[in-house]
């Protein structure tokens, strides 16, 4: 069987078949790993020797599954004599659709290697060629190539503080850069912040201005309403990989109840396979053309047949769809409907107009328009891949407009909004909440933020003029022209910025250009590799514990599994040493012990009461407080503290008729005047002057193409760029393929990429359609050279029948491994292949880049599970 051409129906799969074990997506996972590595473990029997029971004398401990995967699942380990001998997921109660266990996936099972891996960093490290003082002492060209030496904590802190003081004295607080916000950095010196649109793409700009919740998260329906839908559209959404755990299970319940699923994606992805979804293949980055054509067909069908568009909904709850419903602050006498009909440019946005752009047949567009018709109960749900594209600035308004045209808001079986992370498939107010612990607030003396890719160029240029529009995630403001001097120091705290941000090739050179790079790391990550001093930080398994919110029904409480390995320290311990080394009182940042913070989180956790009010979740006694050695007060809750900790948290038990169901926008639809949306008009703003004005004020390239309502724009890099003259249908150019970076079950962004078990189970492929592979003479498992304007990389081919021809998928997160002689990245890092181009409001266009592919004529890649680990010995 060919890779991913499974032909397998998932009808009849039980939850245990799907979720238990490795959470493999049936034959898809097997095919992807077929050219990877076979499992290395082998069990041999020894005659006459009885195996000891590894569980005897062991203790089960709820262990963190802490990475940003979106699953937020239960992970438990059995510890015996200081070693983990068993691992399992949630078994705290019987599993059922109404009360599902919070089961983990293969990534959770691999957390053992995140803590106990042979490549863990256990001691402070210094790059041999680096010395404090800047200039030639830095020997920056050797970052990423130099050898390492183990040093003491005392020496590491002394060297780091010595260099931080020097740079601060010479260049001031703008002499430093960090992507992470950090109290320690704020107090030591301050820094310029880098910003990026990362996960949520163009929803990071002004979602509230058009009437949506922040990032368009939180207004889809509760899980018990999913089976009430006739159709569920998963647009650019693959929760089976990106949020492995309960979300897919919720959708399975809807499927088994008869709901039909639809997927819009260049790949017939794992979720689509699991749910037998109808596939609408759209080229990545051309979604606006598809959506405009769908809207045109809804208008045409409504005029010819009737009962397609919910005109009453548009009239009452939106502004800007047509000339009769313009917002009061509109400066342009134009609207979406007339644009779609071609009133302004003479080009109706018909399916025939859209097909050369987005690649989908006109009859499929008509089918989709009918699905969105008002008489169907349709849930129109999106993730964010389609807005991590150049030119996608107006997708949030267009997606919202399509949902509004069908009236798919505020009613059972209807929804329009985000389908993201641990909340995918189950939105609504929290029924149980994790508590928090307040620490002192610190202030960064620098307010300036720079778009991440341009920040690398700024470092290489030694400073320059920038337009400051944001200094934190999804927090944009009016432009502030700013001139920055040289940046000489880089901090990496809790980020993987050099690996996860685009323009990576320039990022590497920027790291080589500064005087000092200080990183906290558990492994020799990309950040660490290009650093001067690396401080070993503990994993969550080595910390006292924490309480974290997972979804609206579950909070997780995890505990310490093992004492810190080697000389690793927690972030708070590291920050305390740095602050003391700088002569700063650490209590300005940390006035509580980590044990006290853990207790505060437990004590502050809340649960929904029968009266509809939140109340304390955990019962705490004087004995509990004494046992933890913390300060606090006794309280009454619904679960004893010992049980809360031992069980690994608390799950709110649900039933379909429990009164806690949620329908997005229900209150707004019932009474829009009493429950206005956050936009200027209080309605859904299909034409939004405020959002457009803010974006236009940045004066970024290509802004002249945009209007305050959705239109098709030619992106700075996108499908048009695959043609020699930029005209669709002409001669193909040097980079004839569209490239995107799907999230992949092997990794959580970049985390787990070094994990041997994950490398054995899941290879590191490039997705290529069978048609393109045949034309290029490429077969499954061949080493492929991916060439892009920004860089070149190698991957092994996964030839697929379920990928749109002309599209290349480079799964996100592989740790860069550059051959310094050829400049080729043998890991095929997605961001090594992407440059710094931008337009609109500066969205990071991860998913509509361009490339060429060809069978590599050099030495073939070995499966990366056979590559040596990045081990630094003491």
Coordinates of C-alpha atoms in Angstrom, one line a residue, residues 133-433:
X133 CA 34.3 41.4 26.6
X134 CA 32.7 41.5 23.2
X135 CA 34.3 42.0 19.8
X136 CA 36.9 39.3 19.0
X137 CA 36.5 37.8 22.4
X138 CA 33.0 36.6 21.4
X139 CA 34.4 34.6 18.5
X140 CA 30.8 34.6 17.2
X141 CA 31.4 33.0 13.9
X142 CA 32.0 29.7 15.8
X143 CA 28.5 29.6 17.3
X144 CA 27.0 26.4 16.2
X145 CA 30.4 24.8 15.4
X146 CA 32.4 25.2 18.6
X147 CA 33.1 22.7 21.3
X148 CA 31.6 22.9 24.8
X149 CA 33.1 22.7 28.2
X150 CA 31.4 22.0 31.5
X151 CA 31.7 24.8 34.1
X152 CA 30.4 25.3 37.6
X153 CA 27.2 27.2 38.4
X154 CA 29.3 29.8 40.1
X155 CA 31.5 30.4 37.1
X156 CA 28.5 30.4 34.7
X157 CA 26.6 33.0 36.7
X158 CA 29.7 35.1 37.2
X159 CA 30.5 35.1 33.5
X160 CA 26.9 35.8 32.5
X161 CA 26.5 38.7 34.9
X162 CA 29.8 40.2 34.0
X163 CA 28.8 40.3 30.3
X164 CA 25.2 41.5 31.0
X165 CA 26.6 44.4 33.1
X166 CA 29.1 45.3 30.3
X167 CA 26.5 45.4 27.6
X168 CA 24.0 47.2 29.7
X169 CA 26.6 49.9 30.6
X170 CA 27.7 50.3 27.0
X171 CA 24.4 50.0 25.1
X172 CA 21.6 50.4 27.6
X173 CA 18.6 48.2 27.8
X174 CA 18.0 48.2 24.1
X175 CA 21.3 46.4 23.7
X176 CA 19.4 43.1 24.5
X177 CA 16.8 41.1 22.8
X178 CA 14.5 38.3 24.0
X179 CA 11.3 36.8 22.6
X180 CA 10.1 35.7 26.0
X181 CA 8.8 38.1 28.6
X182 CA 10.7 37.5 31.8
X183 CA 10.8 39.1 35.3
X184 CA 14.5 38.4 35.7
X185 CA 15.4 40.1 32.4
X186 CA 13.2 43.1 33.3
X187 CA 15.0 43.6 36.5
X188 CA 18.6 42.9 35.2
X189 CA 18.6 45.0 32.1
X190 CA 15.4 45.0 30.0
X191 CA 15.3 44.1 26.3
X192 CA 13.8 44.7 22.9
X193 CA 11.0 42.2 22.4
X194 CA 10.4 40.3 19.1
X195 CA 6.8 39.7 18.0
X196 CA 5.4 37.2 15.6
X197 CA 1.9 36.2 14.6
X198 CA 2.8 32.5 15.1
X199 CA -0.2 30.3 16.0
X200 CA -3.2 32.5 15.4
X201 CA -2.0 34.4 12.3
X202 CA -4.2 37.2 11.2
X203 CA -6.6 36.7 14.0
X204 CA -4.0 38.4 16.2
X205 CA -4.9 41.8 14.7
X206 CA -8.2 43.2 15.9
X207 CA -10.5 40.2 16.3
X208 CA -12.4 42.3 18.8
X209 CA -12.7 45.2 16.3
X210 CA -14.8 43.0 14.0
X211 CA -16.9 41.7 16.8
X212 CA -15.2 38.4 17.5
X213 CA -13.8 37.2 20.8
X214 CA -10.0 37.4 21.3
X215 CA -8.3 35.4 18.6
X216 CA -11.8 34.0 17.7
X217 CA -11.6 31.5 20.5
X218 CA -14.6 30.7 22.7
X219 CA -17.7 31.1 20.6
X220 CA -18.2 27.6 19.1
X221 CA -20.6 25.3 20.9
X222 CA -20.4 22.8 23.7
X223 CA -19.5 19.2 22.8
X224 CA -23.0 17.9 23.5
X225 CA -24.3 20.1 20.7
X226 CA -22.0 18.6 18.1
X227 CA -24.4 15.7 17.2
X228 CA -27.2 18.2 16.6
X229 CA -25.4 19.5 13.5
X230 CA -26.2 18.2 10.0
X231 CA -22.7 19.2 8.9
X232 CA -19.4 20.1 10.7
X233 CA -16.9 21.8 8.5
X234 CA -13.3 21.5 9.7
X235 CA -11.5 24.3 7.9
X236 CA -7.7 24.1 8.0
X237 CA -8.2 21.9 11.0
X238 CA -6.5 18.6 12.0
X239 CA -7.1 18.1 15.8
X240 CA -6.1 14.4 15.6
X241 CA -2.5 15.6 15.1
X242 CA -2.4 19.1 16.6
X243 CA -4.6 18.5 19.7
X244 CA -4.4 14.8 20.2
X245 CA -6.6 13.7 23.1
X246 CA -10.3 14.3 23.7
X247 CA -11.2 16.7 20.8
X248 CA -11.3 14.1 18.1
X249 CA -13.3 11.8 20.4
X250 CA -16.0 14.5 20.7
X251 CA -16.2 14.6 16.9
X252 CA -16.4 10.9 16.7
X253 CA -19.5 11.0 18.8
X254 CA -21.1 13.4 16.4
X255 CA -20.1 11.2 13.4
X256 CA -21.7 8.2 15.0
X257 CA -24.8 10.2 15.6
X258 CA -25.1 10.9 11.9
X259 CA -23.4 14.3 11.5
X260 CA -21.5 14.6 8.1
X261 CA -18.0 16.0 8.2
X262 CA -16.4 18.3 5.6
X263 CA -12.7 19.2 5.4
X264 CA -11.1 22.2 3.6
X265 CA -7.3 21.6 3.4
X266 CA -4.7 20.9 0.8
X267 CA -4.1 17.5 2.5
X268 CA -6.8 14.9 3.3
X269 CA -5.5 14.9 6.8
X270 CA -5.7 12.5 9.7
X271 CA -8.8 14.0 11.2
X272 CA -10.6 13.9 7.8
X273 CA -9.7 10.2 7.5
X274 CA -10.9 9.5 11.0
X275 CA -14.2 11.2 10.4
X276 CA -14.8 10.1 6.7
X277 CA -15.0 13.7 5.8
X278 CA -15.8 15.0 2.3
X279 CA -12.7 16.7 1.0
X280 CA -12.6 20.2 -0.5
X281 CA -8.9 20.6 -1.6
X282 CA -7.9 24.2 -1.7
X283 CA -4.4 25.4 -2.4
X284 CA -2.7 26.8 0.7
X285 CA -2.9 30.6 0.8
X286 CA -5.7 30.9 -1.7
X287 CA -8.6 30.6 0.7
X288 CA -9.9 34.0 0.1
X289 CA -10.6 33.2 -3.6
X290 CA -12.4 30.1 -2.5
X291 CA -14.5 31.9 0.1
X292 CA -15.4 34.7 -2.2
X293 CA -16.6 32.2 -4.8
X294 CA -18.6 30.4 -2.1
X295 CA -20.3 33.7 -1.2
X296 CA -21.0 34.3 -4.9
X297 CA -22.7 31.0 -5.2
X298 CA -24.7 31.5 -2.1
X299 CA -26.0 34.8 -3.6
X300 CA -26.7 33.1 -7.0
X301 CA -28.5 30.1 -5.5
X302 CA -30.5 32.3 -3.1
X303 CA -31.7 34.5 -6.0
X304 CA -32.5 31.4 -8.3
X305 CA -33.9 29.0 -5.6
X306 CA -34.3 31.0 -2.4
X307 CA -33.7 29.9 1.2
X308 CA -29.9 29.9 1.1
X309 CA -29.0 33.2 2.7
X310 CA -30.3 34.3 6.1
X311 CA -31.1 37.9 5.2
X312 CA -32.7 38.5 8.5
X313 CA -29.5 37.5 10.3
X314 CA -27.4 39.8 8.1
X315 CA -29.9 42.7 8.6
X316 CA -30.0 42.4 12.4
X317 CA -26.6 41.3 13.5
X318 CA -24.0 42.5 10.9
X319 CA -22.8 45.7 9.2
X320 CA -21.0 46.1 5.9
X321 CA -22.4 43.2 3.9
X322 CA -24.4 45.4 1.5
X323 CA -24.9 49.2 0.8
X324 CA -28.0 49.3 3.0
X325 CA -26.1 48.2 6.1
X326 CA -22.9 50.2 6.3
X327 CA -21.3 51.0 9.7
X328 CA -21.5 54.6 10.8
X329 CA -17.7 55.2 10.6
X330 CA -17.3 53.9 7.1
X331 CA -15.0 56.1 4.9
X332 CA -15.4 54.1 1.7
X333 CA -18.7 53.8 -0.2
X334 CA -18.2 50.1 -0.9
X335 CA -19.4 46.8 0.5
X336 CA -18.7 43.1 0.3
X337 CA -21.8 42.1 -1.7
X338 CA -21.1 44.5 -4.5
X339 CA -17.5 43.5 -4.6
X340 CA -18.4 39.8 -4.9
X341 CA -20.8 40.7 -7.8
X342 CA -18.1 42.6 -9.6
X343 CA -19.6 46.0 -9.3
X344 CA -16.3 47.8 -8.6
X345 CA -13.8 45.9 -10.8
X346 CA -16.0 44.3 -13.4
X347 CA -15.0 40.8 -12.2
X348 CA -17.7 38.7 -10.5
X349 CA -16.1 36.3 -8.0
X350 CA -17.6 33.2 -9.6
X351 CA -16.3 29.7 -9.1
X352 CA -14.8 29.9 -12.6
X353 CA -12.9 33.0 -11.5
X354 CA -11.6 31.2 -8.4
X355 CA -10.7 27.9 -9.9
X356 CA -7.3 29.0 -11.5
X357 CA -6.4 30.5 -8.1
X358 CA -7.5 28.0 -5.5
X359 CA -7.6 24.9 -7.7
X360 CA -11.1 23.6 -6.8
X361 CA -13.7 22.6 -9.3
X362 CA -16.7 25.0 -9.7
X363 CA -19.2 22.3 -8.9
X364 CA -17.4 21.7 -5.6
X365 CA -17.8 25.3 -4.8
X366 CA -21.5 25.1 -5.4
X367 CA -21.8 22.0 -3.2
X368 CA -20.0 23.9 -0.4
X369 CA -22.3 26.9 -0.8
X370 CA -25.3 24.6 -0.3
X371 CA -23.8 23.2 2.8
X372 CA -23.6 26.7 4.3
X373 CA -27.2 27.4 3.3
X374 CA -29.4 28.6 6.1
X375 CA -31.6 25.5 6.2
X376 CA -28.7 23.2 7.1
X377 CA -27.5 23.0 10.6
X378 CA -23.9 23.7 9.9
X379 CA -21.0 24.2 12.3
X380 CA -18.4 26.2 10.4
X381 CA -15.2 25.7 12.4
X382 CA -11.6 26.7 11.7
X383 CA -8.2 26.3 13.0
X384 CA -5.5 28.8 12.0
X385 CA -3.4 27.3 9.2
X386 CA -5.2 29.3 6.6
X387 CA -4.3 32.6 8.4
X388 CA -0.7 31.8 8.8
X389 CA -0.3 32.8 5.1
X390 CA 0.9 35.9 3.3
X391 CA -2.1 38.0 2.2
X392 CA -4.6 36.4 4.7
X393 CA -5.3 39.6 6.6
X394 CA -9.0 39.7 5.7
X395 CA -9.8 36.0 6.2
X396 CA -11.2 36.5 9.7
X397 CA -13.8 38.9 8.3
X398 CA -14.6 36.7 5.3
X399 CA -14.9 33.5 7.3
X400 CA -17.2 35.4 9.7
X401 CA -19.2 36.7 6.7
X402 CA -19.9 33.2 5.3
X403 CA -21.1 32.0 8.7
X404 CA -23.4 35.1 9.0
X405 CA -24.7 34.6 5.5
X406 CA -26.0 31.2 6.6
X407 CA -27.1 32.4 10.0
X408 CA -24.9 29.9 11.7
X409 CA -24.6 31.5 15.1
X410 CA -26.6 31.5 18.3
X411 CA -28.6 28.3 17.5
X412 CA -28.3 24.6 18.4
X413 CA -26.5 22.7 15.6
X414 CA -25.1 25.9 14.2
X415 CA -21.7 27.5 14.9
X416 CA -19.0 29.7 13.4
X417 CA -15.6 30.2 15.0
X418 CA -12.3 28.7 16.2
X419 CA -11.7 25.0 16.7
X420 CA -8.4 25.2 18.6
X421 CA -6.1 23.6 21.1
X422 CA -7.5 21.7 24.1
X423 CA -10.9 23.4 23.7
X424 CA -11.5 22.1 20.2
X425 CA -15.0 20.7 19.9
X426 CA -16.0 21.8 23.5
X427 CA -16.4 25.5 24.1
X428 CA -18.2 27.3 26.8
X429 CA -17.5 28.9 30.2
X430 CA -15.1 27.0 32.4
X431 CA -16.8 24.5 34.8
X432 CA -13.6 24.0 36.7
X433 CA -10.7 26.5 36.8

